[in-house]
Amino acid sequence: MLLRPNQRTKLDDTDDLLFYSFPRFVTHVDDGFIQQLTDLYRERLKPNTRIFDMMSSWVSHLPDDIEFSHVEGHGMNEEELARNSRLNHYFVQNLNQNPKLPLPDQDFDAVLNCVSVQYLQYPDAIFSEIHRILKPGGIAIISFSNRMFYQKAITAWRDNSEIGRVELVKRYFTLVPGFSEPEVIIHASTVPKILQLLGAGGGDPFYAVIATRN
């Protein structure tokens, strides 16, 4: 088993749909993080391909200069998803209650997850689903920083160091047969640690863990 039961728990164990029932039209990382993510998408995603933006919101950070054949969105707040102009279609689903995605096998060229992996209580099941819906050679890009809704992040994430979280996401991939060896991108924060602890903005660290379906 990837995580012990106590590592999957959250400080706030109420229904996630209640927590996300009202829209948050904000970005949860700074402009520098967003630019790095958009640049990464520009480098790794191909035009006219099918994209699944998992645990999305009102913005997907996809590059404006690339057209995709279809962008499927998933999230927890319909009002946010409806505002996202890059999505061709979307659905609302609580993956912690039902990890089975209502999507066909081998249907997507890329699966994206931005600053949300920390909320998955059953990442083993979800990463198996990511593998299932990816085409052979398809890419999965999991990006995150050090920010989170602390009460909704799982214990295994909250209690880990930032590098420990990178290793955790790598394990999510490596424990699913059929993924390539994960690639890791780390851009450390430009803000001194003490100022980060005091809540200073700017210079969010950027982490991405990337793997392809063999």
XYZ file of N, CA, C and O in Angstrom:
856
model
N 0.844 -1.186 0.000
C 0.000 0.000 0.000
C 0.884 1.242 0.000
O 1.856 1.318 0.748
N 0.540 2.194 -0.854
C 1.353 3.404 -1.003
C 1.354 4.240 0.264
O 2.399 4.672 0.746
N 0.168 4.496 0.830
C 0.042 5.305 2.039
C -0.703 4.520 3.105
O -1.664 3.806 2.801
N -0.279 4.674 4.340
C -1.024 4.086 5.445
C -2.306 4.895 5.670
O -2.372 6.074 5.313
N -3.322 4.287 6.279
C -4.578 5.021 6.483
C -4.395 6.356 7.191
O -5.033 7.348 6.824
N -3.503 6.414 8.199
C -3.328 7.671 8.927
C -2.625 8.732 8.084
O -2.704 9.928 8.385
N -1.938 8.334 7.001
C -1.284 9.306 6.128
C -2.253 9.936 5.129
O -1.920 10.938 4.494
N -3.425 9.349 4.990
C -4.426 9.849 4.044
C -5.391 10.848 4.687
O -6.220 11.441 4.007
N -5.304 11.008 6.001
C -6.284 11.819 6.704
C -6.048 13.314 6.483
O -4.951 13.744 6.087
N -7.112 14.102 6.762
C -7.050 15.555 6.660
C -7.498 16.165 7.986
O -8.284 15.567 8.722
N -7.014 17.361 8.265
C -7.447 18.045 9.480
C -8.934 18.365 9.413
O -9.644 18.307 10.418
N -9.407 18.732 8.234
C -10.823 18.993 7.995
C -11.368 17.825 7.181
O -11.141 17.725 5.988
N -12.074 16.912 7.850
C -12.554 15.714 7.171
C -14.013 15.830 6.712
O -14.641 14.828 6.395
N -14.531 17.069 6.677
C -15.873 17.253 6.124
C -15.833 17.040 4.612
O -14.767 17.028 3.987
N -17.002 16.878 4.013
C -17.107 16.623 2.580
C -16.373 17.717 1.795
O -16.629 18.910 1.976
N -15.459 17.312 0.922
C -14.700 18.279 0.127
C -15.608 19.152 -0.727
O -15.284 20.312 -1.002
N -16.733 18.621 -1.173
C -17.649 19.408 -2.005
C -18.180 20.624 -1.250
O -18.463 21.658 -1.844
N -18.305 20.500 0.072
C -18.731 21.648 0.869
C -17.649 22.716 0.896
O -17.923 23.908 0.762
N -16.403 22.296 1.054
C -15.276 23.240 1.108
C -15.145 24.008 -0.207
O -14.815 25.193 -0.213
N -15.407 23.328 -1.320
C -15.248 23.949 -2.633
C -16.578 24.427 -3.224
O -16.655 24.697 -4.414
N -17.597 24.558 -2.395
C -18.927 24.885 -2.912
C -19.038 26.334 -3.388
O -19.920 26.654 -4.182
N -18.153 27.214 -2.908
C -18.177 28.598 -3.384
C -16.923 28.848 -4.221
O -15.851 28.309 -3.931
N -17.050 29.629 -5.298
C -15.912 29.825 -6.211
C -14.834 30.705 -5.597
O -15.110 31.604 -4.809
N -13.594 30.415 -5.987
C -12.440 31.234 -5.600
C -11.751 31.681 -6.887
O -10.947 30.944 -7.452
N -12.058 32.880 -7.334
C -11.476 33.378 -8.578
C -10.146 34.065 -8.281
O -9.978 35.268 -8.485
N -9.212 33.263 -7.782
C -7.873 33.737 -7.458
C -6.882 32.715 -7.995
O -7.249 31.591 -8.321
N -5.616 33.116 -8.085
C -4.567 32.147 -8.378
C -3.864 31.815 -7.073
O -3.655 32.688 -6.226
N -3.506 30.546 -6.910
C -2.979 30.085 -5.625
C -1.458 30.062 -5.584
O -0.870 29.570 -4.614
N -0.827 30.567 -6.643
C 0.630 30.708 -6.704
C 0.943 32.054 -7.345
O 0.062 32.692 -7.926
N 2.200 32.482 -7.266
C 2.533 33.817 -7.765
C 2.787 33.806 -9.272
O 2.808 32.752 -9.924
N 2.993 35.002 -9.824
C 3.155 35.144 -11.269
C 4.377 34.402 -11.795
O 4.372 33.890 -12.916
N 5.431 34.360 -10.986
C 6.634 33.657 -11.417
C 6.390 32.173 -11.595
O 6.861 31.556 -12.571
N 5.659 31.576 -10.667
C 5.309 30.154 -10.779
C 4.466 29.932 -12.028
O 4.712 28.998 -12.807
N 3.469 30.777 -12.223
C 2.568 30.618 -13.368
C 3.330 30.711 -14.678
O 3.098 29.921 -15.604
N 4.269 31.652 -14.765
C 5.050 31.787 -15.996
C 5.899 30.545 -16.251
O 6.005 30.075 -17.391
N 6.516 30.022 -15.205
C 7.316 28.807 -15.366
C 6.450 27.631 -15.819
O 6.867 26.831 -16.670
N 5.243 27.537 -15.266
C 4.352 26.445 -15.653
C 3.906 26.590 -17.097
O 3.919 25.618 -17.869
N 3.518 27.797 -17.491
C 3.096 28.023 -18.878
C 4.239 27.734 -19.844
O 4.034 27.129 -20.906
N 5.450 28.125 -19.484
C 6.610 27.836 -20.329
C 6.844 26.328 -20.434
O 7.197 25.817 -21.513
N 6.657 25.611 -19.334
C 6.813 24.155 -19.351
C 5.767 23.513 -20.257
O 6.088 22.619 -21.059
N 4.523 23.985 -20.145
C 3.468 23.462 -21.023
C 3.805 23.746 -22.494
O 3.607 22.892 -23.364
N 4.309 24.938 -22.770
C 4.661 25.292 -24.152
C 5.749 24.353 -24.693
O 5.726 23.984 -25.867
N 6.657 23.983 -23.829
C 7.775 23.125 -24.236
C 7.342 21.665 -24.414
O 7.808 20.989 -25.343
N 6.438 21.177 -23.564
C 6.152 19.741 -23.527
C 4.849 19.343 -24.219
O 4.687 18.165 -24.586
N 3.899 20.267 -24.370
C 2.619 19.922 -24.979
C 2.650 20.235 -26.466
O 3.232 21.220 -26.889
N 1.979 19.403 -27.232
C 1.988 19.558 -28.687
C 0.657 20.115 -29.167
O -0.396 19.816 -28.586
N 0.680 20.912 -30.229
C -0.583 21.454 -30.777
C -1.500 20.329 -31.266
O -1.056 19.234 -31.609
N -2.797 20.632 -31.252
C -3.813 19.733 -31.804
C -3.835 18.380 -31.110
O -4.093 17.344 -31.741
N -3.561 18.387 -29.819
C -3.631 17.158 -29.029
C -4.754 17.288 -27.998
O -5.307 18.367 -27.777
N -5.044 16.167 -27.343
C -6.120 16.112 -26.354
C -5.522 16.209 -24.957
O -4.651 15.416 -24.591
N -6.019 17.186 -24.187
C -5.486 17.504 -22.870
C -6.561 17.258 -21.810
O -7.722 17.659 -21.989
N -6.163 16.637 -20.700
C -7.049 16.526 -19.543
C -6.457 17.336 -18.403
O -5.379 17.029 -17.899
N -7.158 18.396 -18.011
C -6.730 19.274 -16.921
C -7.470 18.844 -15.660
O -8.597 19.267 -15.412
N -6.822 18.022 -14.875
C -7.433 17.413 -13.692
C -7.312 18.332 -12.483
O -6.275 18.952 -12.257
N -8.402 18.450 -11.714
C -8.451 19.304 -10.532
C -8.174 20.748 -10.931
O -7.381 21.462 -10.318
N -8.837 21.181 -11.971
C -8.656 22.503 -12.549
C -9.539 23.528 -11.848
O -10.218 23.232 -10.856
N -9.530 24.751 -12.395
C -10.333 25.831 -11.818
C -10.730 26.779 -12.940
O -11.000 26.356 -14.055
N -10.724 28.075 -12.653
C -11.174 29.051 -13.657
C -10.071 29.417 -14.637
O -10.303 30.129 -15.604
N -8.852 28.900 -14.419
C -7.737 29.161 -15.333
C -6.864 27.917 -15.385
O -6.678 27.226 -14.379
N -6.341 27.609 -16.591
C -5.528 26.400 -16.774
C -4.047 26.686 -17.008
O -3.249 25.751 -17.043
N -3.674 27.938 -17.210
C -2.276 28.337 -17.420
C -1.679 27.749 -18.690
O -0.451 27.655 -18.825
N -2.523 27.349 -19.633
C -2.026 26.859 -20.917
C -1.551 28.027 -21.766
O -2.113 29.126 -21.687
N -0.534 27.833 -22.597
C -0.044 28.937 -23.431
C -1.080 29.374 -24.455
O -1.706 28.538 -25.115
N -1.251 30.681 -24.593
C -2.252 31.227 -25.518
C -1.927 30.944 -26.973
O -2.817 30.953 -27.822
N -0.645 30.703 -27.263
C -0.237 30.547 -28.652
C -0.291 29.107 -29.151
O 0.164 28.816 -30.251
N -0.844 28.200 -28.349
C -0.988 26.805 -28.781
C -2.469 26.435 -28.758
O -3.153 26.631 -27.742
N -2.944 25.897 -29.865
C -4.313 25.401 -29.947
C -4.313 23.890 -29.756
O -3.491 23.173 -30.342
N -5.240 23.420 -28.954
C -5.374 21.991 -28.708
C -6.682 21.498 -29.324
O -7.647 22.260 -29.439
N -6.713 20.229 -29.701
C -7.928 19.713 -30.328
C -9.067 19.601 -29.320
O -10.237 19.770 -29.670
N -8.728 19.327 -28.049
C -9.757 19.242 -27.009
C -9.088 19.395 -25.656
O -8.043 18.779 -25.398
N -9.672 20.211 -24.798
C -9.219 20.328 -23.410
C -10.395 19.962 -22.513
O -11.411 20.663 -22.478
N -10.245 18.846 -21.832
C -11.260 18.376 -20.885
C -10.872 18.851 -19.496
O -9.723 18.704 -19.070
N -11.818 19.421 -18.786
C -11.537 19.925 -17.451
C -12.260 19.138 -16.386
O -13.343 18.586 -16.614
N -11.662 19.084 -15.229
C -12.288 18.467 -14.063
C -12.000 19.356 -12.858
O -10.933 19.974 -12.758
N -12.945 19.442 -11.953
C -12.731 20.215 -10.749
C -13.823 19.963 -9.738
O -14.623 19.029 -9.867
N -13.868 20.845 -8.733
C -14.831 20.690 -7.647
C -15.844 21.827 -7.592
O -16.740 21.800 -6.752
N -15.676 22.830 -8.448
C -16.609 23.954 -8.429
C -17.032 24.272 -9.862
O -16.206 24.699 -10.673
N -18.306 24.075 -10.153
C -18.779 24.242 -11.523
C -18.679 25.696 -11.991
O -18.390 25.963 -13.168
N -18.884 26.634 -11.090
C -18.823 28.046 -11.472
C -17.413 28.430 -11.924
O -17.235 29.178 -12.892
N -16.395 27.901 -11.232
C -15.020 28.151 -11.650
C -14.741 27.531 -13.017
O -14.168 28.170 -13.905
N -15.143 26.286 -13.196
C -14.875 25.588 -14.455
C -15.584 26.268 -15.626
O -15.034 26.355 -16.728
N -16.793 26.765 -15.391
C -17.543 27.440 -16.453
C -16.848 28.721 -16.898
O -17.007 29.147 -18.045
N -16.066 29.342 -16.021
C -15.351 30.575 -16.344
C -14.077 30.291 -17.156
O -13.519 31.205 -17.778
N -13.605 29.043 -17.156
C -12.336 28.695 -17.788
C -12.516 28.599 -19.302
O -13.088 27.643 -19.823
N -12.001 29.594 -20.025
C -12.222 29.687 -21.470
C -11.443 28.648 -22.262
O -11.726 28.436 -23.444
N -10.462 27.978 -21.657
C -9.679 26.984 -22.387
C -10.345 25.617 -22.409
O -9.910 24.734 -23.159
N -11.345 25.420 -21.600
C -11.977 24.103 -21.523
C -13.048 23.945 -22.589
O -13.919 24.796 -22.740
N -12.990 22.839 -23.315
C -14.046 22.496 -24.272
C -15.195 21.774 -23.599
O -16.326 21.802 -24.078
N -14.894 21.117 -22.496
C -15.902 20.391 -21.726
C -15.333 20.187 -20.329
O -14.126 20.199 -20.139
N -16.206 20.039 -19.346
C -15.735 19.814 -17.982
C -16.746 18.982 -17.215
O -17.906 18.829 -17.621
N -16.300 18.425 -16.097
C -17.193 17.718 -15.189
C -16.718 17.932 -13.756
O -15.548 18.214 -13.506
N -17.658 17.829 -12.817
C -17.377 17.977 -11.394
C -17.409 16.590 -10.753
O -18.352 15.827 -10.970
N -16.373 16.275 -9.992
C -16.321 14.971 -9.333
C -15.369 15.043 -8.148
O -14.290 15.625 -8.247
N -15.764 14.458 -7.026
C -14.913 14.363 -5.847
C -14.073 13.095 -5.968
O -14.569 11.991 -5.754
N -12.815 13.247 -6.322
C -11.950 12.090 -6.543
C -11.627 11.340 -5.260
O -11.229 10.172 -5.312
N -11.811 11.972 -4.115
C -11.582 11.272 -2.859
C -12.746 10.355 -2.493
O -12.595 9.474 -1.648
N -13.876 10.558 -3.137
C -15.014 9.653 -2.953
C -15.147 8.661 -4.094
O -15.555 7.518 -3.890
N -14.799 9.099 -5.294
C -14.882 8.238 -6.475
C -13.675 8.522 -7.372
O -13.686 9.474 -8.149
N -12.635 7.698 -7.299
C -11.429 7.960 -8.091
C -11.536 7.519 -9.549
O -10.625 7.794 -10.330
N -12.612 6.864 -9.917
C -12.769 6.376 -11.289
C -13.182 7.522 -12.198
O -14.257 8.115 -12.047
N -12.330 7.843 -13.182
C -12.619 8.938 -14.100
C -13.580 8.475 -15.193
O -13.395 7.393 -15.763
N -14.594 9.281 -15.522
C -15.572 8.915 -16.559
C -15.035 9.205 -17.964
O -15.668 9.906 -18.761
N -13.854 8.671 -18.241
C -13.149 8.976 -19.488
C -12.664 7.674 -20.115
O -12.304 6.725 -19.404
N -12.597 7.620 -21.450
C -12.199 6.373 -22.127
C -10.721 6.040 -21.935
O -9.899 6.908 -21.630
N -10.396 4.779 -22.147
C -9.004 4.344 -22.119
C -8.212 5.014 -23.244
O -8.723 5.219 -24.355
N -6.960 5.349 -22.950
C -5.993 5.818 -23.949
C -6.586 6.916 -24.851
O -6.464 6.876 -26.068
N -7.181 7.916 -24.224
C -7.895 8.955 -24.979
C -7.187 10.308 -24.958
O -7.550 11.195 -25.716
N -6.167 10.486 -24.091
C -5.553 11.799 -23.934
C -4.049 11.739 -24.183
O -3.385 10.762 -23.842
N -3.546 12.819 -24.760
C -2.114 12.958 -25.007
C -1.379 13.513 -23.796
O -0.164 13.346 -23.685
N -2.095 14.188 -22.919
C -1.458 14.772 -21.734
C -2.482 14.885 -20.613
O -3.660 15.168 -20.845
N -2.010 14.657 -19.389
C -2.797 14.885 -18.178
C -2.030 15.887 -17.324
O -0.826 15.708 -17.069
N -2.706 16.939 -16.902
C -2.092 18.016 -16.128
C -2.746 18.102 -14.755
O -3.957 17.940 -14.622
N -1.929 18.383 -13.756
C -2.451 18.643 -12.419
C -1.601 19.748 -11.808
O -0.403 19.561 -11.585
N -2.231 20.880 -11.553
C -1.520 22.054 -11.047
C -1.944 22.346 -9.604
O -3.132 22.559 -9.340
N -0.987 22.344 -8.710
C -1.116 22.692 -7.280
C -2.334 22.053 -6.610
O -3.017 22.694 -5.811
N -2.588 20.785 -6.922
C -3.733 20.102 -6.313
C -3.432 18.685 -5.860
O -4.258 18.071 -5.180
N -2.277 18.153 -6.211
C -1.980 16.752 -5.904
C -1.986 16.499 -4.398
O -2.249 15.378 -3.942
N -1.744 17.539 -3.597
C -1.658 17.380 -2.147
C -2.989 17.025 -1.489
O -3.026 16.646 -0.324
N -4.078 17.139 -2.241
C -5.400 16.879 -1.663
C -5.906 15.469 -1.948
O -6.977 15.091 -1.461
N -5.169 14.688 -2.718
C -5.614 13.346 -3.101
C -5.375 12.354 -1.962
O -4.228 12.105 -1.571
N -6.450 11.754 -1.469
C -6.321 10.771 -0.404
C -5.996 9.377 -0.935
O -5.472 8.544 -0.197
N -6.299 9.128 -2.202
C -6.028 7.829 -2.814
C -5.242 8.026 -4.110
O -5.708 7.699 -5.196
N -4.019 8.580 -3.992
C -3.238 8.865 -5.197
C -2.886 7.617 -5.984
O -2.707 7.680 -7.203
N -2.770 6.466 -5.313
C -2.482 5.229 -6.026
C -3.575 4.936 -7.045
O -3.295 4.586 -8.197
N -4.834 5.098 -6.648
C -5.949 4.862 -7.567
C -5.980 5.924 -8.666
O -6.213 5.606 -9.837
N -5.735 7.168 -8.311
C -5.797 8.256 -9.296
C -4.683 8.136 -10.322
O -4.897 8.332 -11.522
N -3.477 7.806 -9.889
C -2.377 7.691 -10.842
C -2.547 6.467 -11.736
O -2.092 6.473 -12.892
N -3.217 5.443 -11.250
C -3.584 4.332 -12.135
C -4.571 4.795 -13.193
O -4.492 4.380 -14.357
N -5.498 5.671 -12.811
C -6.447 6.231 -13.771
C -5.749 7.137 -14.783
O -6.087 7.135 -15.966
N -4.777 7.919 -14.319
C -4.014 8.752 -15.247
C -3.348 7.874 -16.304
O -3.400 8.171 -17.505
N -2.739 6.789 -15.863
C -2.104 5.872 -16.803
C -3.131 5.294 -17.774
O -2.877 5.207 -18.983
N -4.287 4.932 -17.269
C -5.317 4.305 -18.106
C -5.784 5.225 -19.227
O -5.970 4.782 -20.364
N -5.981 6.511 -18.933
C -6.566 7.403 -19.938
C -5.520 8.001 -20.882
O -5.879 8.579 -21.899
N -4.224 7.852 -20.539
C -3.179 8.371 -21.415
C -2.959 7.446 -22.609
O -2.964 6.222 -22.475
N -2.709 8.048 -23.757
C -2.273 7.287 -24.917
C -0.834 6.811 -24.686
O -0.087 7.425 -23.925
N -0.419 5.731 -25.325
C 1.004 5.365 -25.262
C 1.872 6.539 -25.697
O 1.622 7.168 -26.724
N 2.863 6.867 -24.891
C 3.695 8.034 -25.154
C 3.135 9.323 -24.587
O 3.803 10.363 -24.643
N 1.926 9.267 -24.041
C 1.319 10.457 -23.452
C 2.041 10.881 -22.187
O 2.664 10.077 -21.486
N 1.935 12.159 -21.866
C 2.699 12.764 -20.774
C 1.788 13.199 -19.635
O 0.656 13.646 -19.856
N 2.273 13.038 -18.405
C 1.594 13.562 -17.217
C 2.514 14.563 -16.544
O 3.693 14.260 -16.305
N 1.988 15.746 -16.253
C 2.767 16.814 -15.614
C 2.072 17.202 -14.319
O 0.951 17.726 -14.331
N 2.727 16.938 -13.196
C 2.201 17.261 -11.869
C 3.041 18.410 -11.312
O 4.250 18.244 -11.074
N 2.436 19.567 -11.124
C 3.180 20.735 -10.644
C 2.633 21.184 -9.292
O 1.433 21.060 -9.017
N 3.529 21.724 -8.466
C 3.103 22.183 -7.140
C 4.155 23.114 -6.570
O 5.294 23.177 -7.044
N 3.758 23.843 -5.546
C 4.659 24.736 -4.839
C 4.639 24.342 -3.365
O 4.488 23.164 -3.039
N 4.803 25.310 -2.485
C 4.729 25.002 -1.055
C 3.452 25.551 -0.419
O 3.308 25.541 0.800
N 2.540 26.032 -1.243
C 1.270 26.540 -0.722
C 0.222 25.442 -0.744
O 0.306 24.494 -1.525
N -0.775 25.590 0.107
C -1.856 24.599 0.156
C -2.968 25.132 1.051
O -2.760 26.045 1.856
N -4.160 24.544 0.901
C -5.181 24.660 1.937
C -4.792 23.635 3.001
O -5.036 22.435 2.846
N -4.170 24.114 4.071
C -3.518 23.220 5.030
C -4.497 22.194 5.609
O -4.150 21.018 5.791
N -5.717 22.641 5.861
C -6.683 21.748 6.493
C -7.197 20.671 5.552
O -7.790 19.681 5.997
N -6.954 20.824 4.252
C -7.443 19.847 3.277
C -6.327 19.006 2.663
O -6.607 18.072 1.914
N -5.078 19.329 2.946
C -3.966 18.506 2.467
C -3.848 17.251 3.329
O -4.115 17.281 4.537
N -3.434 16.150 2.706
C -3.320 14.904 3.465
C -2.116 14.969 4.403
O -1.168 15.731 4.189
N -2.148 14.150 5.443
C -1.083 14.141 6.446
C 0.280 13.871 5.823
O 1.284 14.485 6.207
N 0.345 12.939 4.876
C 1.618 12.596 4.245
C 2.239 13.800 3.552
O 3.460 13.878 3.413
N 1.410 14.735 3.118
C 1.923 15.956 2.486
C 2.267 17.003 3.534
O 3.348 17.595 3.504
N 1.368 17.238 4.464
C 1.585 18.272 5.490
C 2.857 18.012 6.286
O 3.604 18.936 6.593
N 3.100 16.749 6.638
C 4.201 16.406 7.531
C 5.530 16.226 6.806
O 6.539 15.907 7.441
N 5.545 16.426 5.500
C 6.753 16.210 4.720
C 7.495 17.517 4.477
O 6.918 18.606 4.554
N 8.768 17.398 4.136
C 9.535 18.544 3.647
C 9.179 18.781 2.187
O 8.508 17.956 1.544
N 9.642 19.900 1.635
C 9.345 20.170 0.225
C 9.986 19.114 -0.679
O 9.356 18.638 -1.633
N 11.224 18.726 -0.399
C 11.864 17.679 -1.194
C 11.180 16.333 -0.943
O 11.042 15.506 -1.862
N 10.730 16.120 0.280
C 9.994 14.896 0.573
C 8.713 14.793 -0.228
O 8.300 13.696 -0.636
N 8.077 15.925 -0.502
C 6.863 15.919 -1.317
C 7.180 15.569 -2.767
O 6.401 14.886 -3.430
N 8.329 16.046 -3.246
C 8.763 15.663 -4.592
C 8.936 14.144 -4.665
O 8.469 13.491 -5.608
N 9.595 13.572 -3.669
C 9.801 12.127 -3.647
C 8.473 11.378 -3.558
O 8.319 10.297 -4.133
N 7.526 11.963 -2.840
C 6.213 11.336 -2.716
C 5.523 11.249 -4.073
O 4.986 10.200 -4.455
N 5.544 12.336 -4.832
C 4.910 12.328 -6.150
C 5.644 11.375 -7.095
O 5.025 10.685 -7.911
N 6.970 11.316 -6.987
C 7.712 10.335 -7.782
C 7.230 8.919 -7.479
O 7.050 8.101 -8.393
N 6.986 8.631 -6.208
C 6.489 7.301 -5.826
C 5.103 7.050 -6.394
O 4.764 5.922 -6.763
N 4.271 8.094 -6.452
C 2.950 7.927 -7.053
C 3.073 7.373 -8.471
O 2.271 6.534 -8.898
N 4.069 7.857 -9.197
C 4.292 7.366 -10.560
C 4.934 5.983 -10.565
O 4.494 5.084 -11.290
N 5.983 5.799 -9.786
C 6.775 4.576 -9.904
C 6.022 3.340 -9.425
O 6.347 2.224 -9.848
N 5.031 3.519 -8.581
C 4.271 2.367 -8.101
C 3.160 1.948 -9.059
O 2.453 0.977 -8.798
N 2.990 2.673 -10.157
C 2.034 2.278 -11.194
C 2.829 1.681 -12.360
O 3.606 2.397 -13.000
N 2.687 0.395 -12.646
C 3.427 -0.194 -13.768
C 3.065 0.485 -15.085
O 1.893 0.769 -15.342
N 4.097 0.787 -15.883
C 3.834 1.339 -17.199
C 4.163 2.802 -17.366
O 4.007 3.343 -18.461
N 4.630 3.460 -16.288
C 5.115 4.833 -16.414
C 6.636 4.826 -16.578
O 7.336 3.957 -16.047
N 7.137 5.826 -17.280
C 8.581 6.019 -17.383
C 9.141 6.466 -16.032
O 8.394 6.842 -15.113
N 10.466 6.435 -15.921
C 11.117 6.983 -14.737
C 10.774 8.469 -14.641
O 10.952 9.224 -15.595
N 10.245 8.928 -13.506
C 9.820 10.331 -13.409
C 10.985 11.302 -13.560
O 12.089 11.067 -13.071
N 10.710 12.384 -14.245
C 11.638 13.507 -14.374
C 11.210 14.584 -13.379
O 10.014 14.841 -13.208
N 12.179 15.206 -12.741
C 11.883 16.214 -11.718
C 12.483 17.556 -12.130
O 13.624 17.623 -12.573
N 11.682 18.601 -11.992
C 12.149 19.974 -12.199
C 11.975 20.727 -10.888
O 10.883 20.730 -10.308
N 13.045 21.337 -10.410
C 13.020 22.092 -9.153
C 13.622 23.468 -9.382
O 14.768 23.578 -9.824
N 12.845 24.488 -9.095
C 13.340 25.862 -9.092
C 13.069 26.429 -7.696
O 11.918 26.716 -7.345
N 14.108 26.561 -6.930
C 13.958 26.982 -5.534
C 13.440 28.409 -5.445
O 13.574 29.204 -6.376
N 12.856 28.717 -4.298
C 12.363 30.070 -4.053
C 13.501 31.073 -4.011
O 14.606 30.770 -3.554
N 13.215 32.268 -4.495
C 14.199 33.354 -4.424
C 14.047 34.180 -3.148
O 14.805 35.121 -2.924
N 13.073 33.839 -2.334
C 12.823 34.562 -1.084
C 13.490 33.808 0.064
O 13.347 32.586 0.166
N 14.240 34.483 0.946
C 14.863 33.796 2.081
C 13.848 33.009 2.901
O 12.689 33.418 3.045
N 14.294 31.884 3.448
C 13.403 30.973 4.162
C 12.657 31.665 5.292
O 11.465 31.440 5.498
N 13.329 32.512 6.033
C 12.685 33.170 7.161
C 11.529 34.047 6.699
O 10.473 34.101 7.341
N 11.696 34.711 5.531
C 10.620 35.545 5.015
C 9.464 34.679 4.488
O 8.299 35.071 4.607
N 9.793 33.518 3.920
C 8.740 32.598 3.499
C 7.898 32.180 4.702
O 6.671 32.144 4.640
N 8.572 31.838 5.815
C 7.859 31.410 7.017
C 6.989 32.520 7.582
O 5.960 32.258 8.218
N 7.398 33.772 7.343
C 6.616 34.917 7.822
C 5.500 35.295 6.842
O 4.758 36.240 7.083
N 5.408 34.555 5.740
C 4.317 34.781 4.798
C 4.618 35.773 3.697
O 3.696 36.261 3.030
N 5.893 36.082 3.478
C 6.237 37.032 2.422
C 5.876 36.465 1.057
O 6.102 35.292 0.772
N 5.317 37.302 0.210
C 4.936 36.869 -1.124
C 6.096 36.952 -2.098
O 7.140 37.545 -1.817
N 5.895 36.361 -3.267
C 6.909 36.409 -4.326
C 7.903 35.284 -4.201
O 8.225 34.811 -3.109
N 8.397 34.849 -5.347
C 9.432 33.825 -5.333
C 8.952 32.456 -4.912
O 9.692 31.706 -4.263
N 7.721 32.094 -5.261
C 7.236 30.758 -4.917
C 8.137 29.695 -5.533
O 8.510 29.794 -6.705
N 8.502 28.657 -4.774
C 9.258 27.561 -5.378
C 8.399 26.833 -6.410
O 7.175 26.776 -6.284
N 9.062 26.300 -7.432
C 8.373 25.597 -8.510
C 8.866 24.157 -8.561
O 10.068 23.911 -8.678
N 7.927 23.232 -8.449
C 8.245 21.812 -8.562
C 7.354 21.193 -9.627
O 6.155 21.481 -9.697
N 7.940 20.330 -10.439
C 7.160 19.556 -11.397
C 7.733 18.151 -11.461
O 8.957 17.966 -11.483
N 6.850 17.171 -11.467
C 7.238 15.774 -11.642
C 6.516 15.293 -12.898
O 5.293 15.442 -13.022
N 7.281 14.741 -13.839
C 6.782 14.445 -15.181
C 7.092 12.990 -15.517
O 8.196 12.508 -15.268
N 6.113 12.311 -16.093
C 6.338 10.940 -16.557
C 5.477 10.701 -17.794
O 4.492 11.418 -18.037
N 5.854 9.714 -18.581
C 5.075 9.347 -19.757
C 4.608 7.909 -19.642
O 5.218 7.089 -18.947
N 3.528 7.620 -20.360
C 3.063 6.231 -20.431
C 3.918 5.489 -21.439
O 4.027 5.881 -22.581
N 4.537 4.399 -21.004
C 5.408 3.621 -21.885
C 4.600 2.975 -23.003
O 3.409 2.697 -22.840
